[in-house]
Structure formats: C-alpha cells, structure tokens
Amino acid sequence: MFVTGTGTEVGKTVVAAAIARTLAREGKRVAVFKPAITGLDDYPADGPNPVDMHPHSAHRPDHVVLREAAGSSQGDEEIAPYRYGPAMSPHLAAQLAGGRIDPERLLAAASAAADGADALVAEGVGGLLVPLAPGYLVRDLAVALGLPLVVAASPGLGTINHTLLTIEAARSAGLDLAAVVLTPWPAAPTEIERSNRETIAALGEVRVETLPELDLRRPGSWPALRPPPPPPR
Ligand SMILES: Nc1ncnc2c1ncn2[C@@H]1O[C@H](COP(=O)(O)OP(=O)(O)OP(=O)(O)O)[C@@H](O)[C@H]1O
Ligand SMILES: [Mg+2]
C-alpha cells in the first residue's frame, strides 16, 4: 500500500500504522517506508519533552511509529532514506541541507525494504503534489512504486473538496485507488460527517472506510481492521 493524504497532519501515519499492524498480526512480515521525513527538530533527543510539544501526536517521528506498528527491525535509514530537521517540504529541506533527493535512490531503498517482506506499507509526505525534488512529486514516486493507493482524510468540514481533488490527482496519473480512510472517525459521528462519507463515496466512486480514534501510545490496543469484501463474482 502507498498511504497518502489530503495534506499534511491528516492521519497518514496513523492509517499506515494501523494497516501495518493488521498485516503483522496476520503473521505477515511487514516492511515500512517513508521516502523523506522532515521536522525531526520537533523531536529533540534531549531537548524539551516531545510529549509537551505534541500533546495530541504519537510523540515520535513517523518512521519510529511505523516500525513499531509493523514489528519491523528495519533501521532508520532503511525506512526513511532522507531525514531532515526543519519542518518543511522535503525538496526545500534537502536544498537547505545542501543536497537533493534522488528518485533513483528512493526506488532502490523501497525495493530493498520490500525485499524479503510479505507486504510493504509506504507513507507519503504531505499530499500527492508535494515535490520531493524539483520536477519529481510524491505522486511520481507512488506511480513508480505501483502500489495500491490509500488516501487518509479528515471526516469533517472541508473534506469533500480536499478528498475529491486528491482522487482526481491520483486517477489522472493512473494510480490504483484502493480506498479513502476518514480518520479519526468519531464514536458518534455528526450528520455532516456521515454525509461526507456518503458524498465522497458517491462522487469519488471510491471505497470509503473509517478509522476510530486510537491510543497512539499503545499499538497493542488497536483493533484489527476488518478484511476487505470478497471480489465480485
Ligand atoms: N485514528 C486516529 N486516532 C488517533 N489520532 C488520530 C487518528 N487519526 C488522526 N489522528 C490525529 O491526527 C494527528 C496527525 O496524524 P498523523 O501524524 O498520522 O498525520 P500525517 O498525515 O501522517 O502527518 P504528517 O504530514 O506530519 O506525516 C495525530 O497526531 C492524531 O492527533
Ligand atoms: Mg505522518
């Protein structure tokens, strides 16, 4: 799977982690991948307590959350070949660090991660049209990897437009859109949230799933996702 989202901070890591966890629970060897991670300065090793800085987050960088969810023993470098301190678009973070993200290196790293694994769960960076390098978008990487696409999106106001734009951007590049996941899906959804789910499914002609609020600090407590419906005969 390649997990993208309608933008940044919409739940990509949570959705990717839940998928990885479910597959690992089924006994599969799961590898995880994140082409580039930025904002590592927000998680200083011995600075202020990250828990205080991110009261609602998983308190750990994406590659660490993904590794734990998958039960993987991959190293940081194997999961995320490019890692930067500032929280900004990866193409800019690379430029300010005096380098450039190399698409070939990303493909080689993803393929090395998938080697020997039963499943690869990749998380994008921001949304589909975020540049990884000048002229090379997250979407280009998703196309090159050829994995089914999952779109994480918010359940609330504004999500219809963001999600349909993402679906259009995905389909226009020929990506195989597996599902949209609305996250975190409230225990008692409002009429707007229920309607958003139906509207996205109808207008986007896409499978729409929901992910309940998870305790991000305790992956062991997460419920397994239900299996996909059997293919039509
Ligand atoms: N199902 C969920 N359970 C609990 N919290 C959630 C859930 N979905 C989203 N969140 C909240 O949304 C925040 C952002 O989620 P997440 O870190 O997965 O986003 P992201 O799209 O991966 O962000 P980034 O662009 O930084 O990679 C989380 O810290 C959490 O507070
Ligand atoms: Mg993330």
CSV table of C-alpha atoms and ligand atoms in Angstrom, one decimal:
chain,number,residue,atom,x,y,z
A,1,MET,CA,0.0,0.0,0.0
A,2,PHE,CA,1.0,3.6,-0.5
A,3,VAL,CA,-0.7,5.8,2.1
A,4,THR,CA,-1.1,9.4,1.0
A,5,GLY,CA,-3.4,12.0,2.4
A,6,THR,CA,-5.3,15.2,1.5
A,7,GLY,CA,-2.4,17.1,3.1
A,8,THR,CA,-0.1,17.2,6.0
A,9,GLU,CA,-1.2,16.1,9.5
A,10,VAL,CA,-4.4,14.4,8.3
A,11,GLY,CA,-3.6,10.9,9.7
A,12,LYS,CA,-1.4,9.2,7.1
A,13,THR,CA,0.9,7.7,9.8
A,14,VAL,CA,-2.0,6.5,11.9
A,15,VAL,CA,-3.6,4.9,8.9
A,16,ALA,CA,-0.4,3.4,7.6
A,17,ALA,CA,0.4,2.1,11.1
A,18,ALA,CA,-3.0,0.5,11.5
A,19,ILE,CA,-2.6,-1.3,8.2
A,20,ALA,CA,0.9,-2.4,9.0
A,21,ARG,CA,-0.2,-3.6,12.5
A,22,THR,CA,-3.1,-5.6,11.0
A,23,LEU,CA,-0.9,-7.3,8.4
A,24,ALA,CA,1.7,-8.1,11.1
A,25,ARG,CA,-0.9,-9.6,13.3
A,26,GLU,CA,-1.9,-11.9,10.5
A,27,GLY,CA,1.7,-13.2,10.6
A,28,LYS,CA,3.0,-11.3,7.6
A,29,ARG,CA,6.5,-9.9,7.5
A,30,VAL,CA,5.8,-6.2,7.0
A,31,ALA,CA,8.3,-3.6,5.8
A,32,VAL,CA,7.6,0.1,6.1
A,33,PHE,CA,8.9,3.0,4.0
A,34,LYS,CA,8.7,6.8,4.1
A,35,PRO,CA,10.7,8.5,1.3
A,36,ALA,CA,11.6,11.5,3.3
A,37,ILE,CA,10.9,12.7,6.8
A,38,THR,CA,11.1,16.4,7.8
A,39,GLY,CA,10.6,18.1,11.1
A,40,LEU,CA,12.9,15.9,13.2
A,41,ASP,CA,13.9,19.0,15.1
A,42,ASP,CA,10.5,18.8,16.7
A,43,TYR,CA,11.7,15.6,18.4
A,44,PRO,CA,14.9,16.6,20.1
A,45,ALA,CA,16.8,13.7,21.7
A,46,ASP,CA,17.5,15.6,24.9
A,47,GLY,CA,15.6,18.9,24.5
A,48,PRO,CA,12.2,19.7,25.8
A,49,ASN,CA,9.9,16.7,26.3
A,50,PRO,CA,8.3,16.0,22.9
A,51,VAL,CA,5.2,14.9,24.8
A,52,ASP,CA,4.7,18.5,25.9
A,53,MET,CA,5.3,19.8,22.4
A,54,HIS,CA,2.9,17.3,20.7
A,55,PRO,CA,0.1,16.7,23.2
A,56,HIS,CA,-2.1,15.0,20.5
A,57,SER,CA,0.6,13.2,18.5
A,58,ALA,CA,2.1,9.8,18.7
A,59,HIS,CA,5.1,11.7,20.2
A,60,ARG,CA,7.5,10.0,17.9
A,61,PRO,CA,8.7,10.6,14.4
A,62,ASP,CA,6.8,8.8,11.7
A,63,HIS,CA,9.4,6.2,10.9
A,64,VAL,CA,9.5,5.1,14.5
A,65,VAL,CA,5.8,4.8,14.8
A,66,LEU,CA,5.6,2.8,11.5
A,67,ARG,CA,8.5,0.5,12.6
A,68,GLU,CA,6.8,-0.3,15.9
A,69,ALA,CA,3.4,-0.9,14.3
A,70,ALA,CA,4.9,-3.2,11.7
A,71,GLY,CA,7.0,-5.1,14.3
A,72,SER,CA,9.9,-4.4,11.9
A,73,SER,CA,13.6,-4.4,12.7
A,74,GLN,CA,14.5,-2.0,9.8
A,75,GLY,CA,16.9,0.7,10.6
A,76,ASP,CA,16.0,4.4,10.3
A,77,GLU,CA,18.0,4.7,7.1
A,78,GLU,CA,16.2,1.7,5.6
A,79,ILE,CA,12.7,3.1,6.4
A,80,ALA,CA,13.4,6.7,5.6
A,81,PRO,CA,16.5,7.3,3.4
A,82,TYR,CA,16.2,11.1,3.7
A,83,ARG,CA,15.7,12.7,7.1
A,84,TYR,CA,15.8,16.4,7.8
A,85,GLY,CA,15.4,18.6,10.9
A,86,PRO,CA,13.2,21.5,9.7
A,87,ALA,CA,9.5,21.0,9.2
A,88,MET,CA,9.1,22.0,5.5
A,89,SER,CA,8.6,20.5,2.1
A,90,PRO,CA,11.2,17.8,1.5
A,91,HIS,CA,12.5,19.4,-1.7
A,92,LEU,CA,13.3,22.6,0.3
A,93,ALA,CA,14.7,20.7,3.3
A,94,ALA,CA,17.0,18.9,1.0
A,95,GLN,CA,18.1,22.1,-0.7
A,96,LEU,CA,18.8,23.9,2.5
A,97,ALA,CA,20.8,20.9,3.7
A,98,GLY,CA,22.9,21.4,0.5
A,99,GLY,CA,21.6,18.3,-1.3
A,100,ARG,CA,18.8,16.9,-3.4
A,101,ILE,CA,16.5,13.9,-3.1
A,102,ASP,CA,17.4,11.4,-5.8
A,103,PRO,CA,14.4,9.5,-7.2
A,104,GLU,CA,16.5,6.5,-8.1
A,105,ARG,CA,17.8,6.2,-4.6
A,106,LEU,CA,14.2,6.3,-3.3
A,107,LEU,CA,13.2,3.5,-5.6
A,108,ALA,CA,16.2,1.4,-4.7
A,109,ALA,CA,15.5,1.9,-1.0
A,110,ALA,CA,11.8,1.0,-1.3
A,111,SER,CA,12.7,-2.1,-3.3
A,112,ALA,CA,15.4,-3.1,-0.7
A,113,ALA,CA,12.8,-2.5,2.1
A,114,ALA,CA,10.3,-4.8,0.3
A,115,ASP,CA,12.9,-7.5,-0.3
A,116,GLY,CA,12.1,-10.5,1.8
A,117,ALA,CA,8.9,-8.9,3.2
A,118,ASP,CA,5.3,-10.1,2.5
A,119,ALA,CA,4.0,-6.6,2.4
A,120,LEU,CA,5.3,-3.0,2.0
A,121,VAL,CA,3.4,-0.1,3.6
A,122,ALA,CA,4.7,3.2,2.4
A,123,GLU,CA,3.7,6.6,3.7
A,124,GLY,CA,3.9,9.6,1.5
A,125,VAL,CA,5.0,13.1,2.6
A,126,GLY,CA,2.2,15.8,2.8
A,127,GLY,CA,-0.2,15.2,-0.1
A,128,LEU,CA,0.3,13.8,-3.7
A,129,LEU,CA,1.6,17.0,-5.3
A,130,VAL,CA,4.3,17.7,-2.8
A,131,PRO,CA,7.7,17.9,-4.5
A,132,LEU,CA,10.4,15.5,-3.4
A,133,ALA,CA,12.8,17.1,-5.8
A,134,PRO,CA,12.4,19.7,-8.4
A,135,GLY,CA,10.1,18.1,-11.1
A,136,TYR,CA,9.5,15.0,-9.0
A,137,LEU,CA,6.4,14.8,-6.9
A,138,VAL,CA,5.2,12.3,-4.3
A,139,ARG,CA,2.7,11.3,-6.9
A,140,ASP,CA,5.5,10.3,-9.3
A,141,LEU,CA,7.0,8.1,-6.6
A,142,ALA,CA,3.6,6.5,-6.0
A,143,VAL,CA,3.3,5.8,-9.7
A,144,ALA,CA,6.8,4.3,-9.9
A,145,LEU,CA,6.2,2.1,-6.9
A,146,GLY,CA,2.9,0.8,-8.4
A,147,LEU,CA,1.3,0.2,-5.0
A,148,PRO,CA,-2.4,0.5,-4.4
A,149,LEU,CA,-3.2,3.9,-3.0
A,150,VAL,CA,-4.9,4.7,0.3
A,151,VAL,CA,-6.0,8.3,1.0
A,152,ALA,CA,-6.2,9.5,4.6
A,153,ALA,CA,-8.6,12.3,5.1
A,154,SER,CA,-10.4,14.2,7.8
A,155,PRO,CA,-14.1,13.4,8.4
A,156,GLY,CA,-15.1,17.0,9.0
A,157,LEU,CA,-15.9,20.2,7.2
A,158,GLY,CA,-13.8,20.8,4.0
A,159,THR,CA,-13.0,17.2,3.4
A,160,ILE,CA,-15.2,16.6,0.4
A,161,ASN,CA,-13.3,19.1,-1.7
A,162,HIS,CA,-9.8,18.1,-0.4
A,163,THR,CA,-10.6,14.4,-0.9
A,164,LEU,CA,-12.1,14.7,-4.4
A,165,LEU,CA,-9.2,16.8,-5.5
A,166,THR,CA,-6.8,14.1,-4.3
A,167,ILE,CA,-8.8,11.4,-6.0
A,168,GLU,CA,-8.7,13.3,-9.3
A,169,ALA,CA,-5.0,13.9,-9.0
A,170,ALA,CA,-4.5,10.2,-8.3
A,171,ARG,CA,-6.6,8.9,-11.1
A,172,SER,CA,-5.3,11.3,-13.6
A,173,ALA,CA,-1.8,9.8,-13.1
A,174,GLY,CA,-3.3,6.3,-13.4
A,175,LEU,CA,-2.9,5.4,-9.7
A,176,ASP,CA,-4.9,2.4,-8.4
A,177,LEU,CA,-7.1,4.0,-5.7
A,178,ALA,CA,-7.9,1.3,-3.1
A,179,ALA,CA,-9.7,3.4,-0.5
A,180,VAL,CA,-10.2,6.6,1.3
A,181,VAL,CA,-10.0,6.4,5.1
A,182,LEU,CA,-11.7,9.0,7.2
A,183,THR,CA,-9.7,9.4,10.4
A,184,PRO,CA,-10.2,9.8,13.3
A,185,TRP,CA,-13.8,8.7,12.9
A,186,PRO,CA,-15.8,9.7,16.0
A,187,ALA,CA,-17.7,7.2,18.1
A,188,ALA,CA,-20.8,9.4,17.5
A,189,PRO,CA,-20.5,10.9,14.0
A,190,THR,CA,-22.5,14.0,13.2
A,191,GLU,CA,-24.8,14.3,10.3
A,192,ILE,CA,-22.1,16.3,8.4
A,193,GLU,CA,-19.5,13.5,9.0
A,194,ARG,CA,-21.9,10.8,7.9
A,195,SER,CA,-22.9,12.8,4.9
A,196,ASN,CA,-19.3,13.5,4.0
A,197,ARG,CA,-18.6,9.7,4.0
A,198,GLU,CA,-21.5,9.0,1.6
A,199,THR,CA,-20.8,12.0,-0.6
A,200,ILE,CA,-17.1,11.1,-1.1
A,201,ALA,CA,-18.0,7.5,-1.9
A,202,ALA,CA,-20.7,8.6,-4.4
A,203,LEU,CA,-18.9,11.5,-6.1
A,204,GLY,CA,-15.5,9.9,-5.9
A,205,GLU,CA,-16.7,6.4,-6.9
A,206,VAL,CA,-14.4,5.1,-4.2
A,207,ARG,CA,-14.5,2.8,-1.3
A,208,VAL,CA,-14.6,4.9,1.9
A,209,GLU,CA,-13.6,3.3,5.2
A,210,THR,CA,-13.3,4.9,8.7
A,211,LEU,CA,-10.7,4.5,11.4
A,212,PRO,CA,-11.7,5.1,15.0
A,213,GLU,CA,-9.7,7.1,17.5
A,214,LEU,CA,-6.7,5.0,18.5
A,215,ASP,CA,-4.5,5.3,21.6
A,216,LEU,CA,-1.3,6.2,19.6
A,217,ARG,CA,0.9,5.3,22.5
A,218,ARG,CA,-0.4,1.7,22.7
A,219,PRO,CA,-0.4,0.0,19.3
A,220,GLY,CA,-1.2,-3.3,21.2
A,221,SER,CA,-4.6,-1.9,22.0
A,222,TRP,CA,-5.5,-1.2,18.4
A,223,PRO,CA,-8.4,-3.3,16.9
A,224,ALA,CA,-7.6,-5.2,13.7
A,225,LEU,CA,-9.0,-3.7,10.6
A,226,ARG,CA,-11.7,-5.8,9.0
A,227,PRO,CA,-10.7,-7.7,5.9
A,228,PRO,CA,-11.8,-6.3,2.5
A,229,PRO,CA,-15.0,-7.7,1.0
A,230,PRO,CA,-14.6,-10.6,-1.4
A,231,PRO,CA,-14.2,-9.7,-5.0
A,232,PRO,CA,-17.5,-9.7,-7.0
A,233,ARG,CA,-18.0,-13.0,-8.9
B,1,LIG,N1,-7.4,7.3,14.2
B,1,LIG,C1,-6.8,8.3,14.9
B,1,LIG,N2,-6.6,8.1,16.2
B,1,LIG,C2,-6.0,9.0,17.0
B,1,LIG,N3,-5.5,10.1,16.5
B,1,LIG,C3,-5.6,10.4,15.2
B,1,LIG,C4,-6.3,9.5,14.3
B,1,LIG,N4,-6.3,10.0,13.1
B,1,LIG,C5,-5.6,11.2,13.1
B,1,LIG,N5,-5.2,11.4,14.4
B,1,LIG,C6,-4.6,12.7,14.9
B,1,LIG,O1,-4.1,13.4,13.8
B,1,LIG,C7,-2.7,13.7,14.0
B,1,LIG,C8,-2.0,13.6,12.7
B,1,LIG,O2,-1.9,12.3,12.3
B,1,LIG,P1,-0.7,11.7,11.6
B,1,LIG,O3,0.6,12.0,12.3
B,1,LIG,O4,-1.0,10.3,11.2
B,1,LIG,O5,-0.8,12.6,10.3
B,1,LIG,P2,0.1,12.6,9.0
B,1,LIG,O6,-0.7,12.9,7.8
B,1,LIG,O7,1.0,11.4,9.0
B,1,LIG,O8,1.1,13.9,9.3
B,1,LIG,P3,2.5,14.2,8.5
B,1,LIG,O9,2.0,15.0,7.3
B,1,LIG,O10,3.2,15.1,9.5
B,1,LIG,O11,3.2,13.0,8.2
B,1,LIG,C9,-2.3,12.7,15.1
B,1,LIG,O12,-1.2,13.1,15.9
B,1,LIG,C10,-3.5,12.5,15.9
B,1,LIG,O13,-3.6,13.5,16.8
B,2,MG,MG,3.0,11.2,9.0
